[in-house]
Coordinates of C-alpha atoms and ligand atoms in Angstrom, one line a residue:
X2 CA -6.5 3.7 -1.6
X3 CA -3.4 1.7 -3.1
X4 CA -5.5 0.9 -5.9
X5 CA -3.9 1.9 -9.2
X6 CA -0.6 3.6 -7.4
X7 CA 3.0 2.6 -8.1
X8 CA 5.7 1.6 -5.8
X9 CA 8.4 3.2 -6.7
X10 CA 10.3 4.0 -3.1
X11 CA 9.5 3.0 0.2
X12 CA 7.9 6.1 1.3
X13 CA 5.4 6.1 -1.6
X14 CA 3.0 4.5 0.6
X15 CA 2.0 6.5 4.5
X16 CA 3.1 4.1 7.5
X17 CA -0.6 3.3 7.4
X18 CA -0.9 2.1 3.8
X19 CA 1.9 0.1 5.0
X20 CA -0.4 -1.5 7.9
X21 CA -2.6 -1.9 5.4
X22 CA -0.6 -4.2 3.2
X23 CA 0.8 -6.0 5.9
X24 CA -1.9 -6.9 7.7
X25 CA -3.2 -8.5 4.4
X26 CA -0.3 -10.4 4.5
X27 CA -1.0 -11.6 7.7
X28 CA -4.3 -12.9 6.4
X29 CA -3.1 -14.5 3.3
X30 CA -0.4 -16.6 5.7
X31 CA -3.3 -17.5 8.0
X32 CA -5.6 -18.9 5.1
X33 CA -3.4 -18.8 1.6
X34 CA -6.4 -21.2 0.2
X35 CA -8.7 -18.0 0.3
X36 CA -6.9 -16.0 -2.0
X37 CA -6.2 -18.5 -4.6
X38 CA -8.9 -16.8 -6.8
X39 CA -8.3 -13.1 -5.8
X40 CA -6.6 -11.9 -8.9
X41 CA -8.6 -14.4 -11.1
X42 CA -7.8 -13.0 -15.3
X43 CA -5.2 -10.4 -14.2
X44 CA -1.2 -10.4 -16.3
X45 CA 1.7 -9.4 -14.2
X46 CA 4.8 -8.6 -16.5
X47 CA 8.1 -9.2 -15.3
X48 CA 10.6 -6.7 -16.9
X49 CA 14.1 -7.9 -15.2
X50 CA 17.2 -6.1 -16.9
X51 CA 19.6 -7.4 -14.4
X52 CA 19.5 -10.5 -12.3
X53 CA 17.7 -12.0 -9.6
X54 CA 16.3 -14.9 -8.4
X55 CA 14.1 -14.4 -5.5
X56 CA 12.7 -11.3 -6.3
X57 CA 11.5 -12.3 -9.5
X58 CA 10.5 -15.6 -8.6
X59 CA 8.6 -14.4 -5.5
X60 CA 7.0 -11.9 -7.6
X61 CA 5.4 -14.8 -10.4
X62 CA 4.7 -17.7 -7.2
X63 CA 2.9 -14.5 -5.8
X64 CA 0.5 -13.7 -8.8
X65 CA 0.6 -17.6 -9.5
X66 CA -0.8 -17.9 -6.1
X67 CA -3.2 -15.3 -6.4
X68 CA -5.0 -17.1 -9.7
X69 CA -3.3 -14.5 -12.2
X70 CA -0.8 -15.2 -15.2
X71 CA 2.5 -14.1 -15.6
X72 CA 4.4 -12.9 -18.6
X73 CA 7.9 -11.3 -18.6
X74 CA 11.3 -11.4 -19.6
X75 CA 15.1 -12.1 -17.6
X76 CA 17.3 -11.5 -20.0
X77 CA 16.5 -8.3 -21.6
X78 CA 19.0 -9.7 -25.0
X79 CA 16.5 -11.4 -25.9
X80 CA 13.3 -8.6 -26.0
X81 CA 13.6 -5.2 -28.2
X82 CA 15.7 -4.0 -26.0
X83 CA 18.3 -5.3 -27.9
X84 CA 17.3 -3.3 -30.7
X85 CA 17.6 0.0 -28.8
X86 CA 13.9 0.4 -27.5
X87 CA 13.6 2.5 -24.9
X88 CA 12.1 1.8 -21.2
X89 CA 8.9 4.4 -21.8
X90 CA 8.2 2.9 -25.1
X91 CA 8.5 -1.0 -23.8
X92 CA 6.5 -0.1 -20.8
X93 CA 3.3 1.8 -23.2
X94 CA 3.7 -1.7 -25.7
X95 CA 3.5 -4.3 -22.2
X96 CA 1.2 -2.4 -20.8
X97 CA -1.6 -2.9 -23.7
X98 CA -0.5 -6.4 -22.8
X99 CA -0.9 -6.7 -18.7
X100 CA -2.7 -4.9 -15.7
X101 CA 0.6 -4.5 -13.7
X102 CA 4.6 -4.2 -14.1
X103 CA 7.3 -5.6 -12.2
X104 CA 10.9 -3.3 -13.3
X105 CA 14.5 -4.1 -12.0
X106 CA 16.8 -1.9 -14.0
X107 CA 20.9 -1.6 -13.3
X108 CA 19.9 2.2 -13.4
X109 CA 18.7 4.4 -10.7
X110 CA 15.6 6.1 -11.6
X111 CA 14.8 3.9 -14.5
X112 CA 11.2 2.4 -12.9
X113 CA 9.9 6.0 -12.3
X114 CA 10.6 6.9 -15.7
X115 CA 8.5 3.8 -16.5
X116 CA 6.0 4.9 -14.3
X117 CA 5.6 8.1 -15.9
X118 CA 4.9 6.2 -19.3
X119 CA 2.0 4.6 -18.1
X120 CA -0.8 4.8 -16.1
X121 CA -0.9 1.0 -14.9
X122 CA 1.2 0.3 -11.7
X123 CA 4.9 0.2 -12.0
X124 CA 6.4 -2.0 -8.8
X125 CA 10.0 -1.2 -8.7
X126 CA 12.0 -4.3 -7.9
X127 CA 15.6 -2.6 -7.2
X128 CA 16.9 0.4 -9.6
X129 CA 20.6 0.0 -9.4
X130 CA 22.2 1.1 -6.0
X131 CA 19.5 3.2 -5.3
X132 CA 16.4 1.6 -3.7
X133 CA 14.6 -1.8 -3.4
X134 CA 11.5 -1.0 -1.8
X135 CA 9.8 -4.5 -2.2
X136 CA 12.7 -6.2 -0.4
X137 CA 12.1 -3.6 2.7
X138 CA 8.2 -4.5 2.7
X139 CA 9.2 -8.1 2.9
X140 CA 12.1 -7.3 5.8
X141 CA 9.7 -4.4 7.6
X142 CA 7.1 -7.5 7.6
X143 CA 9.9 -10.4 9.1
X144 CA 10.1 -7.7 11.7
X145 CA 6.7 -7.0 12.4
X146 CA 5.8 -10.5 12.9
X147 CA 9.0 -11.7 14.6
X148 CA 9.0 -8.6 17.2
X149 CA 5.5 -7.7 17.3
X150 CA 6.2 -4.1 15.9
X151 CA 9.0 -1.6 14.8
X152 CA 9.3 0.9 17.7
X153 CA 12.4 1.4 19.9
X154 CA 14.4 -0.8 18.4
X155 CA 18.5 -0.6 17.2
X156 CA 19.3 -2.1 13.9
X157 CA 22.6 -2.8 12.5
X158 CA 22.8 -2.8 9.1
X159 CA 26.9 -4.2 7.6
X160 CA 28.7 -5.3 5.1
X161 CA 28.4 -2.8 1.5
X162 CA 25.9 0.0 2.4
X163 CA 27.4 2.5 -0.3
X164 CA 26.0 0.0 -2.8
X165 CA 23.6 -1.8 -1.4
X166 CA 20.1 -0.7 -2.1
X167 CA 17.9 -2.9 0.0
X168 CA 20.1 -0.7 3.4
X169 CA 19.2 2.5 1.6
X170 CA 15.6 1.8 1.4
X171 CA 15.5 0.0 5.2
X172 CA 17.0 3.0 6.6
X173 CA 14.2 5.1 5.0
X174 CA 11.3 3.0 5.7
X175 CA 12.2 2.8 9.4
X176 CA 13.2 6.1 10.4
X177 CA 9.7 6.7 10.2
X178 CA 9.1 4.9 13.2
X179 CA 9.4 5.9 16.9
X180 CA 12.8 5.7 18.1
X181 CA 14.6 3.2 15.7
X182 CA 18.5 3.7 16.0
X183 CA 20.7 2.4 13.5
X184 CA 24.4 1.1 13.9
X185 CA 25.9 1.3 10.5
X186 CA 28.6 -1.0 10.1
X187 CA 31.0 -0.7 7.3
X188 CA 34.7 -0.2 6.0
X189 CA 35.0 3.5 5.1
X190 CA 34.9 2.9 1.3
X191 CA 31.8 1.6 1.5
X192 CA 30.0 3.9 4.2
X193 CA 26.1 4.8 3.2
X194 CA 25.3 7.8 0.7
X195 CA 25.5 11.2 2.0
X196 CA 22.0 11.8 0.7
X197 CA 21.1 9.0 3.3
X198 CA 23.4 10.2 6.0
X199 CA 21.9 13.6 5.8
X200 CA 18.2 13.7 4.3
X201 CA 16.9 10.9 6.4
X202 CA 19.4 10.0 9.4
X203 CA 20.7 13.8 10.3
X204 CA 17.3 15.6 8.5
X205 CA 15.3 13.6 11.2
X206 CA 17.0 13.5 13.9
X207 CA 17.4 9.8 14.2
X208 CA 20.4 8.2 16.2
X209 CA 23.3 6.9 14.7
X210 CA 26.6 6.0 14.4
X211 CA 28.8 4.3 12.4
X212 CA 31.5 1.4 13.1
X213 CA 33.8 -0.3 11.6
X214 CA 34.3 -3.4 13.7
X215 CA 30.9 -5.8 13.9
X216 CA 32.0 -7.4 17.2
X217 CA 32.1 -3.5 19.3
X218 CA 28.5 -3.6 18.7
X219 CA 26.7 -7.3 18.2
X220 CA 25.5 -6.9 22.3
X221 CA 23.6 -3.9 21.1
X222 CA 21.3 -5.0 18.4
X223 CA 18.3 -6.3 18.3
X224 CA 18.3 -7.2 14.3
X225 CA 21.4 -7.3 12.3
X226 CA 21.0 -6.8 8.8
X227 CA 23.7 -8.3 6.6
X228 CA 24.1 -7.7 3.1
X229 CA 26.6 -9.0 0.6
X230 CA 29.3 -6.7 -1.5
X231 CA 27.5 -5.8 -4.4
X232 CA 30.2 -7.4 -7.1
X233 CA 28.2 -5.6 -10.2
X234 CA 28.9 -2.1 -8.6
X235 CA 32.4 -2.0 -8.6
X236 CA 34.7 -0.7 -10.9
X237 CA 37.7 -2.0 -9.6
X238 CA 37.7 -5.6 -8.9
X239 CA 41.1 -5.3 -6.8
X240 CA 38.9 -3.7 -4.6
X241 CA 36.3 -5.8 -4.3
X242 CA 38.5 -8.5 -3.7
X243 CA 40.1 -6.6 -1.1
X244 CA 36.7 -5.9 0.5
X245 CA 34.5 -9.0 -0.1
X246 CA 35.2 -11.1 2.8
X247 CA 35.7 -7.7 5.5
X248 CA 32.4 -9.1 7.4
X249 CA 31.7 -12.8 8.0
X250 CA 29.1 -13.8 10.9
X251 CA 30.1 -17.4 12.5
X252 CA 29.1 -19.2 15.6
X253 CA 31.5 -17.2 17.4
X254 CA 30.3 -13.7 17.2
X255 CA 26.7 -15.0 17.1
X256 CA 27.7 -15.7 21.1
X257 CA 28.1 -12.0 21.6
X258 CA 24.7 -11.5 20.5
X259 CA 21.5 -11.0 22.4
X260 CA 19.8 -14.1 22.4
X261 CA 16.7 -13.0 20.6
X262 CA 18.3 -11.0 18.0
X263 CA 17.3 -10.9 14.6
X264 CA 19.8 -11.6 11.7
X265 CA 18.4 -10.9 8.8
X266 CA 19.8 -10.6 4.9
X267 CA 18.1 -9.9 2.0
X268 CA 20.0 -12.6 -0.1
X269 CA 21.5 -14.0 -2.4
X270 CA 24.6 -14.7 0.5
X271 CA 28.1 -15.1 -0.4
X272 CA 30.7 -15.2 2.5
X273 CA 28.8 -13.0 4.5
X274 CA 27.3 -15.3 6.8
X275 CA 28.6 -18.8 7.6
X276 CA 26.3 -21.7 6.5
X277 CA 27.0 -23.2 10.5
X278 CA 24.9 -19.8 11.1
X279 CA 21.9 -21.4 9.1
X280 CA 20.8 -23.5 11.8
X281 CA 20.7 -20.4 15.0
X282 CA 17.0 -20.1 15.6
X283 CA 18.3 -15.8 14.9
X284 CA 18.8 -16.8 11.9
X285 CA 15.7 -15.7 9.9
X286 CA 16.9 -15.5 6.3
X287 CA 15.1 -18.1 4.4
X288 CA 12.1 -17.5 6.7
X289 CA 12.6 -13.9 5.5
X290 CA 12.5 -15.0 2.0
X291 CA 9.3 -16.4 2.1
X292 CA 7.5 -13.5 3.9
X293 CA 8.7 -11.7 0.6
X294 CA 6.2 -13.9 -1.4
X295 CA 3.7 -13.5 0.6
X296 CA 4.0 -9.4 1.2
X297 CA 4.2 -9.0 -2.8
X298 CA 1.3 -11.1 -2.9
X299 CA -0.6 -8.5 -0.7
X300 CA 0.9 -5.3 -2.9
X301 CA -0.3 -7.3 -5.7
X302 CA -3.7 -7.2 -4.6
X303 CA -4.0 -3.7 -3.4
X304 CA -2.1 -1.9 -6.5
X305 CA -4.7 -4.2 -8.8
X306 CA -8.0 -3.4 -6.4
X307 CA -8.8 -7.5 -6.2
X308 CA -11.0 -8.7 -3.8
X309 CA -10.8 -11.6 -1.9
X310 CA -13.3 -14.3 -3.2
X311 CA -13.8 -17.3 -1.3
Ligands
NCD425 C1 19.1 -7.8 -3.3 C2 19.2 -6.9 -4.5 O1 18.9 -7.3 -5.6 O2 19.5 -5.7 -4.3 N1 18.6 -9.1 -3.7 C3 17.3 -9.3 -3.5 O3 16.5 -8.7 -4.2 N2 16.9 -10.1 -2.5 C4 20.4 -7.9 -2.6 C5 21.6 -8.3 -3.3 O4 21.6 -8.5 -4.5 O5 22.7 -8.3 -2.7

């Protein structure tokens, strides 16, 4: 039962809880109209202290969609917070308010201490560079539906993994699948975590290896993940000048690809990909994008308990 839980990391939910959610999802593509009622006199609060654009949006055309009201803030100067509140004692205030929270938060951790402050659901929507587990239900699900399933499949996942928290919680969410290999792509200053390298790649014996050069490895994959250099993180920007344009996908490389491989990206793109790239049937980002409303629209309903009424 999802009813009443948070999702604060990927593996808060059993691979079967998963199926669970993304079946719904499957349903609510198939006949959106049915579910137009399902969460009928139910608040969603939107607590964004950093920005984002799809996440949050996708989050209030979800509960829009689903019948329910939205209420929230983007720019966290302009709630208590700029008085010096703290998270657990806005969360206990919004949640006399709403049935369900939405949290992004520039520091790791900051939507489980939420979580703790309350006993409505707390979704976390990306905790600094730590994990982003809505963004992998909405990528798990692009997969699912593109390929069919997630077995025996090789991923590449390039461009800032250090940073990036969308990779860290991919790589956990599917290293729980049968025989997913992962081809991490990255310049050495921005190589994945330890903690990722070791407690989910090396602790479960899941095969890896990391590159440095995208092209070695493009015939391999059958989804390449792209991400952008994560800008916010740095505290250098010579750096991040020097490292921003290190991966860019064009029509070229895409040649060395196999021809049903997946790009995918969680977005927003900067250099990363080249806009000719857009218009390669692999190119699944945008398509990707709308998943995302539609899989939050399916945790929606299951964290809340609402029924389909039709
Ligand atoms: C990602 C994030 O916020 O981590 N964006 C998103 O939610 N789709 C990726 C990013 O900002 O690079």
């Amino acid at each position: 039962m999802l009813k009443g839980r948070s999702l604060l990391e990927p593996k808060d939910f059993t691979i079967e809880e998963l199926e669970d959610i993304f079946q719904l999802a499957d349903k609510i593509i198939d006949a959106p109209e049915n579910y137009e009622e399902a969460c009928r006199g139910k608040l969603l609060a939107t607590l964004f202290y950093e920005p984002s654009t799809r996440t949050r949006f996708s989050f209030e055309a979800a509960m829009c969609r689903l019948g329910g009201k939205v209420i929230g803030f983007s720019e966290p100067n302009s709630s208590s917070v700029a008085k010096g509140e703290s998270i657990a004692d806005t969360v206990r205030t919004v949640a006399c308010y709403a049935d369900i929270v939405v949290m992004r938060h520039p520091k790791e951790g900051a939507p489980r201490v939420a979580a703790k402050s309350t006993d409505i659901p707390v979704i976390n929507a990306g905790d600094g560079g730590h994990q982003h587990p809505t963004q992998t239900l909405t990528d798990l699900l692009t997969i699912r539906r593109e390929r069919g399933g997630f077995d025996d499949i090789t991923v590449g996942v390039c461009g800032d993994l250090k940073f990036g928290r969308t990779v860290h919680s991919l790589i956990k969410a599917l290293s729980r699948y049968k025989n997913v290999k992962f081809i991490l792509i990255s310049p050495d200053e921005l190589k994945i975590p330890d903690y990722v390298r070791k407690e989910i790649l090396q602790k479960n014996n899941i095969e890896y290896k990391e590159v440095e050069k995208m092209e070695e490895v493009l015939p391999e994959l059958d989804v390449l993940y792209m991400t952008r250099v994560q800008k916010e993180r740095f505290f250098n920007e010579e750096d991040y000048i020097r490292l921003k344009d290190k991966y860019i996908l064009e029509e070229e490389k895409m040649k060395l690809a196999k021809k049903d491989m997946m790009v995918l990206h969680p977005l927003p793109r900067v250099n990363e990909i080249s806009v000719e790239v857009d218009k390669d049937p692999r190119a699944l980002y945008f398509k990707q994008a709308k998943y995302g409303m539609y899989v939050r629209m399916a945790l929606i309903m299951s964290l809340l308990g609402c029924e389909k009424v039709s």
